Amino acid sequence: MKPETATPFNPDGFFDAKIFEWLTDDERLQVLRSGFRKQLFAGCILFRQGEPALNCYLVNSGQLKITQLNDTGKEVIMRYVGAGELTGAVAVLRDRDYPVTAETVEETDSIGWDKRTMVQIIRQYPDMAIRMLTTVLDRLDEVQHRYLELCSERVEQRIARTLLRLMQRAGQKTADGIWINIPLSRQSIADYAGTTLFTASRTLSGWEKNNWIKSGKERIVVVNPHALVLLAENA
Amino acid sequence: MKPETATPFNPDGFFDAKIFEWLTDDERLQVLRSGFRKQLFAGCILFRQGEPALNCYLVNSGQLKITQLNDTGKEVIMRYVGAGELTGAVAVLRDRDYPVTAETVEETDSIGWDKRTMVQIIRQYPDMAIRMLTTVLDRLDEVQHRYLELCSERVEQRIARTLLRLMQRAGQKTADGIWINIPLSRQSIADYAGTTLFTASRTLSGWEKNNWIKSGKERIVVVNPHALVLLAENA
DNA sequence: CGCTCTATTGATAAACCTCAAATACAGTGG
DNA sequence: CCACTGTATTTGAGGTTTATCAATAGAGCG
C-alpha cells in the first residue's frame, strides 16, 4: 500500500540544494553520501507528529505537506516543502518529538540523515549551523506573518494569499495562466488559509465566475494573479 | 522623555542566562564584556519593525513585548521576552530588517551585541549556534502551535491559554492566587489572543464573576488556574 | 455504469466584531 | 484633600462574517 525504498545514497541531482551551495563539491558529496535516499509515492508519511524525531530530510523532487493536528482532529497546513528544501531539522537537533507531520502529496525523492549524522555534519562545518539557522528564521518569519494575517484579515484575503504563495512555490506557465503544480483540494486550501472547505469552495467559485482562476478536481490555474494581489493587499 | 543609558558592560547579574550556561566562567565573561549594557524604563523601543537589524539583546531583568503590525495598523503580540532570554537574534544573522518591534513593558536591564560581534561569537563558539538554533526552534514550535490554536479554537479558549502562558512566564504567588507580574491591559490580552479589546473585556468580566480571576487596571490575578486549564483543553 | 471522492450551493445559526456611551481608576496639580 | 484629566474598562445593541449542516452535482476510475 505504501511503496517506498530506502537505499544507499546516490548523489545524482542533489547538487543544487541551496543549503549546501557554499560547500566545495567534495564536501557536499561527502555530506550527501552520509545520508540515505528515500523515494516515495503520493500519500506517504515521512514522519508523524508526536513520534520521536529521528531523521531530517532534504527534498530532491516532489512536494511534502507539513501539517499540524490538534486534539479535536482539526488539521492545519503549516507549509509545503519542495525541491532543495530541508525539513525535520527542527526536531532532529533536540530530543523532542516531531511537532508536525510530513506527508508526500506527489511522487517525492529525498535524502535523509539521522540525528547523530546531522549533528556531526554541523560540528564539522560550523557555517552549516548558520545556514540552517537562517533557514529556520525565514520559516519563523513566515509563520509569524501568517499568524498576523490570520488575526487581522478576512477569509477571502487569506485565500488569495494562499493561492499566491502556492503559485510562487509551484507555479508553471500554461496557455490559460499559471498552473499550481500540486494536487490541491478545496480542503487543503481551507486547511492552509485557516477556514472551512465550504467557505473555500464558495470563494473559489466566485473567482472562477470573475475569470480570475480556472479550476478542476484538485487543480488550480491562476488566470489573473493581479486581481488576487489586489484582493490580498487592499484591505 | 525616554530615559535610557548605554554603558560599557558590567557583568553583574548576567551569569544565569541559559543560553550561556555551557560556557566556562571566563568565556562567558568575555562574551558578555563584548556587548553593551542598555537600561530602559517602561515604554521604550529596543528595535522597531522595518528598521535594519543592527543589534540583538539579552534581557537581564524586566520584560519586552514583541509585536508585529500590519499595513492597516492592527497589532499582534508575538511573545513576551523575560530575564535570561535573547531577542533580535532572528534578524541580526541576516541582512534584513527587524520583522517585529521590541518594546519594554516595565523597567528593563539588558545587554546588546552588534551584528559583527555576534557573528564573531558564533564563529568562536560553534556550539553557540546550535544553542541559538534550538532556542529559535522552540519559538517556531510555539508560534506554530499558536497558529493552530488561532485556526481551531474559539476566543474564550485562546484567552484562557493566553493567561495560562503569561502566568507561567511571569506568575507570582500571592494570597489571592497567582499574580501575572506584567502590566497587562485588556488590549494587550486581546492582541495576544487574536481578538478585540471588547471581547477580551467581556470574557474576563465573566471569569471575574465566576471568581476564576481577580483583576484591576492592567493587573490580573489568576484565582483558579484549573478552571482555565479545563476551558483551554476541553473543546 | 456504478462507486467513491471531491466540489457546489443553499439555508440557518453562532460567534464575534463594531460602534456608542457610560463608568471606573490613577495620577496630577491646585 | 479634592477636583480634573486622560486612560482603561465595562456594557449594550446591532450587524457581519463565517461556520455548520444537509442535500446535490460532478469527476475520475475500474
Coordinates of C-alpha atoms (C1' of nucleotides) in Angstrom, one line a residue:
Chain A
M1 CA 0.0 0.0 0.0
K2 CA 2.9 2.3 0.7
P3 CA 5.5 1.7 -1.9
E4 CA 8.8 3.1 -0.7
T5 CA 12.5 2.5 -0.9
A6 CA 15.5 3.4 1.2
T7 CA 18.8 2.9 -0.5
P8 CA 22.5 3.8 -0.1
F9 CA 22.9 7.3 -1.3
N10 CA 23.5 8.2 -4.9
P11 CA 24.1 11.9 -5.2
D12 CA 22.8 12.5 -8.7
G13 CA 20.7 15.6 -9.0
F14 CA 21.1 16.7 -5.4
F15 CA 23.8 19.3 -6.2
D16 CA 21.6 22.3 -6.4
A17 CA 20.2 22.3 -2.8
K18 CA 20.7 25.8 -1.6
I19 CA 21.6 24.8 1.9
F20 CA 24.8 23.2 0.6
E21 CA 25.8 25.6 -2.1
W22 CA 28.7 27.1 -0.1
L23 CA 30.4 23.7 0.3
T24 CA 33.0 22.5 -2.1
D25 CA 31.9 19.8 -4.4
D26 CA 33.9 17.2 -2.4
E27 CA 32.5 18.3 0.9
R28 CA 29.0 18.3 -0.5
L29 CA 29.4 14.9 -1.9
Q30 CA 30.7 13.7 1.5
V31 CA 27.7 15.2 3.3
L32 CA 25.2 13.8 0.8
R33 CA 26.8 10.4 0.9
S34 CA 26.4 10.3 4.7
G35 CA 22.6 10.3 4.3
F36 CA 20.2 7.7 2.9
R37 CA 17.9 8.1 -0.1
K38 CA 14.2 7.7 0.3
Q39 CA 11.8 7.6 -2.7
L40 CA 8.1 7.7 -2.1
F41 CA 4.8 8.0 -3.9
A42 CA 2.0 10.4 -3.1
G43 CA 0.3 10.0 0.3
C44 CA 3.3 8.6 2.2
I45 CA 4.2 9.8 5.7
L46 CA 7.9 10.8 6.1
F47 CA 7.4 11.5 9.8
R48 CA 4.4 11.9 12.0
Q49 CA 3.6 14.5 14.7
G50 CA 4.3 13.1 18.1
E51 CA 6.8 10.5 17.1
P52 CA 10.4 10.8 18.3
A53 CA 12.4 12.9 15.9
L54 CA 15.0 10.6 14.4
N55 CA 15.7 11.9 10.9
C56 CA 15.6 15.1 8.8
Y57 CA 15.2 15.2 5.1
L58 CA 16.2 17.1 2.1
V59 CA 13.7 17.0 -0.8
N60 CA 15.2 16.4 -4.2
S61 CA 12.0 16.4 -6.2
G62 CA 8.3 16.4 -5.4
Q63 CA 6.4 18.1 -2.6
L64 CA 5.8 17.5 1.1
K65 CA 2.8 18.8 3.0
I66 CA 3.7 19.8 6.6
T67 CA 0.7 19.7 8.8
Q68 CA -0.3 20.0 12.4
L69 CA -3.2 18.4 14.1
N70 CA -5.0 19.4 17.3
D71 CA -6.7 17.1 19.8
T72 CA -10.1 17.5 18.1
G73 CA -8.7 16.4 14.8
K74 CA -8.6 19.8 13.1
E75 CA -5.7 19.9 10.6
V76 CA -3.7 22.9 9.6
I77 CA -1.2 23.1 6.8
M78 CA 1.9 24.8 8.0
R79 CA 3.7 24.8 4.7
Y80 CA 4.7 22.9 1.6
V81 CA 8.3 21.7 1.2
G82 CA 9.7 21.4 -2.3
A83 CA 12.9 20.6 -4.1
G84 CA 16.1 21.8 -2.4
E85 CA 14.4 22.3 0.9
L86 CA 15.2 20.8 4.3
T87 CA 12.6 19.6 6.8
G88 CA 12.7 17.9 10.1
A89 CA 15.8 19.8 11.2
V90 CA 13.6 21.5 13.7
A91 CA 13.1 18.3 15.6
V92 CA 16.3 16.5 15.0
L93 CA 18.5 18.9 16.9
R94 CA 16.6 18.4 20.1
D95 CA 15.5 15.3 21.9
R96 CA 11.8 16.0 21.2
D97 CA 9.0 14.6 19.2
Y98 CA 8.2 15.9 15.7
P99 CA 5.8 18.8 16.2
V100 CA 4.3 18.3 12.8
T101 CA 3.6 15.6 10.2
A102 CA 5.3 15.4 6.8
E103 CA 3.4 13.8 4.0
T104 CA 4.1 13.5 0.3
V105 CA 1.5 15.0 -1.9
E106 CA 3.1 13.6 -5.1
E107 CA 5.9 11.3 -6.0
T108 CA 8.9 12.5 -4.0
D109 CA 12.6 11.8 -4.0
S110 CA 14.5 12.8 -0.8
I111 CA 17.6 12.2 1.2
G112 CA 17.6 11.7 5.0
W113 CA 20.1 11.9 7.8
D114 CA 19.7 10.6 11.3
K115 CA 20.2 12.8 14.3
R116 CA 23.7 11.6 15.0
T117 CA 24.9 12.2 11.5
M118 CA 23.3 15.6 11.3
V119 CA 25.0 16.8 14.5
Q120 CA 28.3 15.5 13.2
I121 CA 27.9 17.5 9.9
I122 CA 27.2 20.6 11.9
R123 CA 30.2 20.2 14.1
Q124 CA 32.4 19.6 11.0
Y125 CA 31.0 22.6 9.1
P126 CA 30.1 25.3 11.7
D127 CA 28.8 27.6 8.9
M128 CA 26.2 24.9 8.3
A129 CA 24.5 25.8 11.5
I130 CA 24.3 29.4 10.5
R131 CA 22.8 28.4 7.2
M132 CA 20.3 26.2 9.0
L133 CA 19.6 29.0 11.4
T134 CA 18.8 31.5 8.7
T135 CA 16.5 28.9 7.0
V136 CA 14.6 28.4 10.2
L137 CA 14.5 32.1 10.8
D138 CA 12.9 32.5 7.4
R139 CA 10.4 30.0 8.3
L140 CA 9.7 31.7 11.7
D141 CA 9.2 34.9 9.8
E142 CA 6.7 33.3 7.5
V143 CA 4.7 31.7 10.3
Q144 CA 4.7 34.9 12.2
H145 CA 3.4 36.7 9.2
R146 CA 0.7 34.2 8.6
Y147 CA -0.2 34.4 12.2
L148 CA -0.7 38.2 11.8
E149 CA -2.7 37.6 8.6
L150 CA -4.9 35.1 10.4
C151 CA -5.5 37.6 13.2
S152 CA -6.2 40.6 11.0
E153 CA -7.5 39.6 7.6
R154 CA -10.8 38.2 6.3
V155 CA -11.1 34.8 4.8
E156 CA -11.1 36.0 1.2
Q157 CA -7.8 37.8 1.6
R158 CA -6.2 34.8 3.2
I159 CA -7.3 32.5 0.5
A160 CA -5.9 34.9 -2.1
R161 CA -2.6 34.9 -0.3
T162 CA -2.7 31.2 -0.1
L163 CA -3.0 30.8 -3.9
L164 CA -0.3 33.5 -4.4
R165 CA 2.1 31.7 -2.1
L166 CA 1.4 28.3 -3.7
M167 CA 1.7 29.9 -7.1
Q168 CA 5.1 31.2 -6.3
R169 CA 6.2 27.9 -4.9
A170 CA 4.9 25.6 -7.6
G171 CA 3.5 27.7 -10.4
Q172 CA 4.0 26.8 -14.0
K173 CA 3.1 28.9 -17.0
T174 CA 0.4 27.4 -19.3
A175 CA -1.7 28.8 -22.1
D176 CA -4.5 29.6 -19.6
G177 CA -2.4 31.1 -16.9
I178 CA -0.2 29.9 -14.0
W179 CA -0.9 26.4 -13.0
I180 CA -0.2 25.4 -9.4
N181 CA 1.5 22.1 -9.9
I182 CA 0.5 20.5 -6.6
P183 CA -2.6 18.3 -6.1
L184 CA -4.7 20.8 -4.3
S185 CA -8.1 20.0 -2.9
R186 CA -10.5 22.7 -1.6
Q187 CA -10.0 21.1 1.8
S188 CA -6.2 21.6 1.5
I189 CA -6.7 25.3 0.6
A190 CA -9.0 25.7 3.5
D191 CA -6.5 24.0 5.8
Y192 CA -3.8 26.3 4.6
A193 CA -5.9 29.5 4.8
G194 CA -7.4 28.7 8.1
T195 CA -11.0 28.3 7.0
T196 CA -13.5 25.6 6.1
L197 CA -13.9 23.6 3.0
F198 CA -17.3 25.3 2.3
T199 CA -16.0 28.8 2.5
A200 CA -13.0 28.0 0.4
S201 CA -15.2 26.4 -2.3
R202 CA -17.6 29.4 -2.3
T203 CA -14.8 31.8 -2.6
L204 CA -13.1 30.0 -5.5
S205 CA -16.4 29.6 -7.3
G206 CA -16.8 33.3 -7.2
W207 CA -13.3 33.9 -8.6
E208 CA -14.0 31.4 -11.3
K209 CA -17.1 33.4 -12.3
N210 CA -14.9 36.5 -12.4
N211 CA -12.5 34.5 -14.6
W212 CA -9.6 35.1 -12.1
I213 CA -8.9 31.4 -11.9
K214 CA -9.8 28.1 -13.6
S215 CA -10.1 25.0 -11.6
G216 CA -10.8 21.3 -11.8
K217 CA -10.5 18.5 -9.4
E218 CA -7.6 19.2 -7.1
R219 CA -6.2 21.5 -9.7
I220 CA -6.0 25.3 -9.9
V221 CA -4.8 27.7 -12.6
V222 CA -4.5 31.3 -11.7
V223 CA -5.6 33.3 -14.7
N224 CA -5.4 36.8 -13.2
P225 CA -2.8 37.0 -10.4
H226 CA -3.1 40.7 -10.3
A227 CA -6.7 40.6 -9.1
L228 CA -5.6 38.3 -6.3
V229 CA -2.8 40.6 -5.3
L230 CA -5.2 43.5 -5.2
L231 CA -7.5 41.4 -3.0
A232 CA -4.7 40.4 -0.7
E233 CA -3.2 43.9 -0.3
N234 CA -6.2 46.2 -0.3
A235 CA -7.9 45.6 2.9
Chain B
M1 CA 11.1 61.5 27.5
K2 CA 12.9 58.2 27.0
P3 CA 15.4 57.9 29.8
E4 CA 18.0 55.3 28.8
T5 CA 21.6 54.6 29.2
A6 CA 24.1 52.6 27.2
T7 CA 27.3 51.9 29.1
P8 CA 30.4 49.7 28.9
F9 CA 29.4 46.3 30.1
N10 CA 29.4 45.3 33.7
P11 CA 28.6 41.6 34.0
D12 CA 26.9 41.6 37.4
G13 CA 23.8 39.5 37.4
F14 CA 24.1 38.2 33.9
F15 CA 25.5 34.9 34.8
D16 CA 22.4 32.9 34.8
A17 CA 21.4 33.3 31.2
K18 CA 20.6 29.8 29.9
I19 CA 22.0 30.4 26.5
F20 CA 25.5 30.8 28.0
E21 CA 25.4 28.2 30.8
W22 CA 27.6 25.8 28.9
L23 CA 30.5 28.3 28.6
T24 CA 33.2 28.4 31.2
D25 CA 33.0 31.4 33.5
D26 CA 35.9 33.1 31.7
E27 CA 34.4 32.5 28.3
R28 CA 31.1 33.8 29.4
L29 CA 32.7 36.9 30.9
Q30 CA 34.4 37.5 27.6
V31 CA 31.2 37.2 25.6
L32 CA 29.3 39.4 28.0
R33 CA 32.0 42.0 28.0
S34 CA 31.9 42.2 24.2
G35 CA 28.4 43.6 24.4
F36 CA 27.0 46.9 25.7
R37 CA 24.6 47.4 28.5
K38 CA 21.2 49.1 28.0
Q39 CA 18.9 50.0 30.8
L40 CA 15.4 51.3 29.9
F41 CA 12.2 52.3 31.6
A42 CA 8.7 51.1 30.5
G43 CA 7.5 52.0 27.1
C44 CA 10.9 52.2 25.3
I45 CA 11.5 50.7 22.0
L46 CA 14.6 48.5 21.7
F47 CA 14.1 48.0 18.0
R48 CA 11.3 48.6 15.5
Q49 CA 9.8 46.5 12.8
G50 CA 11.1 47.6 9.5
E51 CA 14.4 49.0 10.7
P52 CA 17.7 47.4 9.6
A53 CA 18.6 44.8 12.2
L54 CA 21.8 46.0 13.9
N55 CA 21.7 44.5 17.4
C56 CA 20.4 41.6 19.4
Y57 CA 19.7 41.7 23.1
L58 CA 19.8 39.5 26.1
V59 CA 17.3 40.5 28.9
N60 CA 18.7 40.6 32.4
S61 CA 15.6 41.8 34.2
G62 CA 12.2 43.2 33.1
Q63 CA 10.0 42.2 30.1
L64 CA 9.9 43.0 26.5
K65 CA 6.8 42.9 24.4
I66 CA 7.5 41.6 20.8
T67 CA 4.8 42.8 18.4
Q68 CA 4.0 42.8 14.7
L69 CA 2.0 45.4 12.9
N70 CA 0.2 45.1 9.6
D71 CA -0.4 47.8 7.0
T72 CA -3.8 48.7 8.5
G73 CA -2.3 49.2 11.9
K74 CA -3.6 46.1 13.6
E75 CA -1.1 44.9 16.2
V76 CA -0.4 41.4 17.3
I77 CA 1.7 40.3 20.3
M78 CA 4.1 37.6 19.2
R79 CA 5.5 36.9 22.6
Y80 CA 7.0 38.4 25.8
V81 CA 10.7 38.1 26.4
G82 CA 11.9 38.0 30.0
A83 CA 15.1 37.6 32.1
G84 CA 17.7 35.3 30.5
E85 CA 16.2 35.4 27.1
L86 CA 17.7 36.5 23.8
T87 CA 15.8 38.5 21.2
G88 CA 16.7 40.1 17.9
A89 CA 19.0 37.2 17.0
V90 CA 16.4 36.4 14.3
A91 CA 17.3 39.5 12.4
V92 CA 20.9 40.0 13.3
L93 CA 22.2 37.0 11.4
R94 CA 20.7 38.1 8.2
D95 CA 20.9 41.4 6.3
R96 CA 17.3 42.0 6.8
D97 CA 15.1 44.4 8.7
Y98 CA 13.6 43.5 12.0
P99 CA 10.4 41.7 11.3
V100 CA 9.0 42.8 14.7
T101 CA 9.1 45.5 17.3
A102 CA 10.5 45.1 20.8
E103 CA 9.2 47.3 23.5
T104 CA 9.8 47.4 27.2
V105 CA 6.6 47.0 29.3
E106 CA 8.5 47.7 32.5
E107 CA 11.9 48.8 33.7
T108 CA 14.3 46.6 31.8
D109 CA 18.0 45.9 32.0
S110 CA 19.6 44.2 29.0
I111 CA 22.9 43.7 27.1
G112 CA 23.2 44.1 23.4
W113 CA 25.6 43.0 20.7
D114 CA 26.0 44.3 17.2
K115 CA 25.8 42.1 14.2
R116 CA 29.6 41.8 13.7
T117 CA 30.3 40.9 17.3
M118 CA 27.5 38.3 17.4
V119 CA 28.8 36.6 14.3
Q120 CA 32.3 36.6 15.8
I121 CA 31.0 35.0 19.0
I122 CA 29.3 32.3 16.9
R123 CA 32.4 31.5 14.9
Q124 CA 34.4 31.3 18.1
Y125 CA 31.9 29.0 19.8
P126 CA 30.2 26.8 17.2
D127 CA 28.0 25.2 19.9
M128 CA 26.6 28.7 20.4
A129 CA 24.9 28.4 17.0
I130 CA 23.3 25.1 18.0
R131 CA 22.1 26.7 21.2
M132 CA 20.6 29.6 19.3
L133 CA 19.1 27.2 16.8
T134 CA 17.3 25.3 19.5
T135 CA 16.1 28.5 21.0
V136 CA 14.7 29.6 17.7
L137 CA 13.2 26.2 17.1
D138 CA 11.4 26.4 20.4
R139 CA 10.0 29.7 19.3
L140 CA 9.0 28.3 16.0
D141 CA 7.2 25.5 17.7
E142 CA 5.3 27.9 19.9
V143 CA 4.2 30.2 17.0
Q144 CA 3.1 27.2 15.0
H145 CA 1.1 26.0 18.0
R146 CA -0.5 29.3 18.5
Y147 CA -1.3 29.4 14.8
L148 CA -3.1 26.1 15.1
E149 CA -4.9 27.4 18.2
L150 CA -6.0 30.5 16.3
C151 CA -7.3 28.4 13.5
S152 CA -9.1 25.9 15.5
E153 CA -10.2 27.3 18.8
R154 CA -12.8 29.8 20.0
V155 CA -11.9 33.1 21.5
E156 CA -12.6 32.1 25.1
Q157 CA -10.2 29.1 24.9
R158 CA -7.5 31.3 23.4
I159 CA -7.8 33.9 26.1
A160 CA -7.6 31.2 28.7
R161 CA -4.4 29.9 27.0
T162 CA -3.1 33.4 27.0
L163 CA -3.5 33.9 30.7
L164 CA -2.0 30.5 31.4
R165 CA 1.0 31.3 29.2
L166 CA 1.6 34.6 30.8
M167 CA 1.1 33.1 34.2
Q168 CA 3.8 30.6 33.6
R169 CA 6.1 33.3 32.3
A170 CA 5.6 35.9 35.0
G171 CA 3.3 34.4 37.6
Q172 CA 3.9 35.1 41.3
K173 CA 2.1 33.6 44.2
T174 CA 0.0 36.0 46.3
A175 CA -2.6 35.5 49.0
D176 CA -5.4 35.7 46.4
G177 CA -3.8 33.5 43.7
I178 CA -1.2 33.8 41.0
W179 CA -0.5 37.3 40.0
I180 CA 0.8 37.9 36.5
N181 CA 3.6 40.4 37.1
I182 CA 3.4 42.3 33.8
P183 CA 1.4 45.5 33.2
L184 CA -1.3 43.8 31.2
S185 CA -4.2 45.8 29.6
R186 CA -7.3 44.3 28.1
Q187 CA -6.0 45.5 24.8
S188 CA -2.7 43.6 25.3
I189 CA -4.6 40.4 26.2
A190 CA -6.7 40.9 23.0
D191 CA -3.6 41.5 20.9
Y192 CA -2.1 38.3 22.3
A193 CA -5.1 36.1 21.9
G194 CA -6.1 37.5 18.5
T195 CA -9.3 39.1 19.4
T196 CA -10.7 42.6 20.2
L197 CA -10.5 44.7 23.4
F198 CA -14.2 44.3 23.9
T199 CA -14.4 40.6 23.6
A200 CA -11.4 40.2 25.9
S201 CA -13.1 42.5 28.5
R202 CA -16.4 40.7 28.3
T203 CA -14.7 37.3 28.8
L204 CA -12.6 38.4 31.7
S205 CA -15.6 40.0 33.3
G206 CA -17.4 36.7 33.1
W207 CA -14.5 34.9 34.7
E208 CA -14.3 37.5 37.5
K209 CA -18.0 36.8 38.2
N210 CA -17.1 33.1 38.4
N211 CA -14.3 34.0 40.8
W212 CA -11.7 32.4 38.5
I213 CA -9.7 35.6 38.4
K214 CA -9.4 39.0 40.1
S215 CA -8.4 42.0 38.1
G216 CA -7.7 45.6 38.3
K217 CA -6.2 48.2 36.0
E218 CA -3.6 46.4 33.8
R219 CA -3.4 43.8 36.5
I220 CA -4.5 40.2 36.6
V221 CA -4.5 37.6 39.4
V222 CA -5.5 34.1 38.4
V223 CA -7.5 32.6 41.3
N224 CA -8.5 29.3 39.7
P225 CA -6.0 28.2 37.1
H226 CA -7.6 24.8 37.0
A227 CA -10.8 26.2 35.6
L228 CA -8.8 28.0 32.9
V229 CA -7.0 24.8 32.0
L230 CA -10.3 23.0 31.7
L231 CA -11.5 25.7 29.4
A232 CA -8.4 25.6 27.3
E233 CA -8.3 21.8 27.0
N234 CA -11.9 20.8 26.7
A235 CA -13.1 22.0 23.4
Chain C
dC1 C1' -22.2 2.1 -15.4
dG2 C1' -21.9 2.3 -10.7
dC3 C1' -18.8 3.7 -6.9
dT4 C1' -16.2 6.9 -4.4
dC5 C1' -14.2 11.0 -3.6
dT6 C1' -14.5 15.9 -4.4
dA7 C1' -16.9 20.1 -5.1
dT8 C1' -21.1 23.1 -5.1
dT9 C1' -24.9 25.5 -3.2
dG10 C1' -28.5 27.0 0.0
dA11 C1' -30.4 27.8 4.5
dT12 C1' -29.5 28.7 9.1
dA13 C1' -27.3 30.0 13.2
dA14 C1' -23.5 31.1 16.1
dA15 C1' -19.5 33.6 17.1
dC16 C1' -17.5 37.7 17.1
dC17 C1' -16.7 42.4 15.7
dT18 C1' -18.0 47.3 15.5
dC19 C1' -19.5 51.4 17.5
dA20 C1' -21.5 54.2 21.1
dA21 C1' -21.8 55.6 25.6
dA22 C1' -21.1 55.2 30.4
dT23 C1' -18.2 54.2 34.3
dA24 C1' -14.0 53.3 37.0
dC25 C1' -9.4 54.3 38.0
dA26 C1' -4.8 56.5 38.8
dG27 C1' -2.2 60.3 38.9
dT28 C1' -1.6 65.5 38.9
dG29 C1' -1.7 69.9 40.4
dG30 C1' -4.2 73.3 43.0
Chain D
dC1 C1' -7.8 66.7 50.2
dC2 C1' -10.3 67.3 46.1
dA3 C1' -11.4 68.3 41.5
dC4 C1' -9.6 67.3 36.9
dT5 C1' -7.9 64.8 33.1
dG6 C1' -6.6 61.1 30.5
dT7 C1' -6.6 56.4 30.1
dA8 C1' -8.6 51.8 30.9
dT9 C1' -12.6 49.2 31.3
dT10 C1' -17.4 47.8 31.1
dT11 C1' -21.7 47.0 28.8
dG12 C1' -25.4 47.1 25.3
dA13 C1' -27.3 46.9 20.7
dG14 C1' -26.9 45.7 16.1
dG15 C1' -24.7 43.8 12.1
dT16 C1' -21.3 41.0 9.5
dT17 C1' -18.6 37.3 8.7
dT18 C1' -18.1 32.8 8.6
dA19 C1' -19.1 28.1 10.4
dT20 C1' -22.3 24.3 10.3
dC21 C1' -25.3 21.1 8.2
dA22 C1' -27.8 19.0 4.6
dA23 C1' -28.6 17.9 0.1
dT24 C1' -27.0 17.6 -4.7
dA25 C1' -23.9 17.6 -8.6
dG26 C1' -19.7 16.3 -10.9
dA27 C1' -15.4 13.8 -12.0
dG28 C1' -12.4 10.0 -12.2
dC29 C1' -11.7 5.0 -12.1
dG30 C1' -12.3 0.2 -12.5

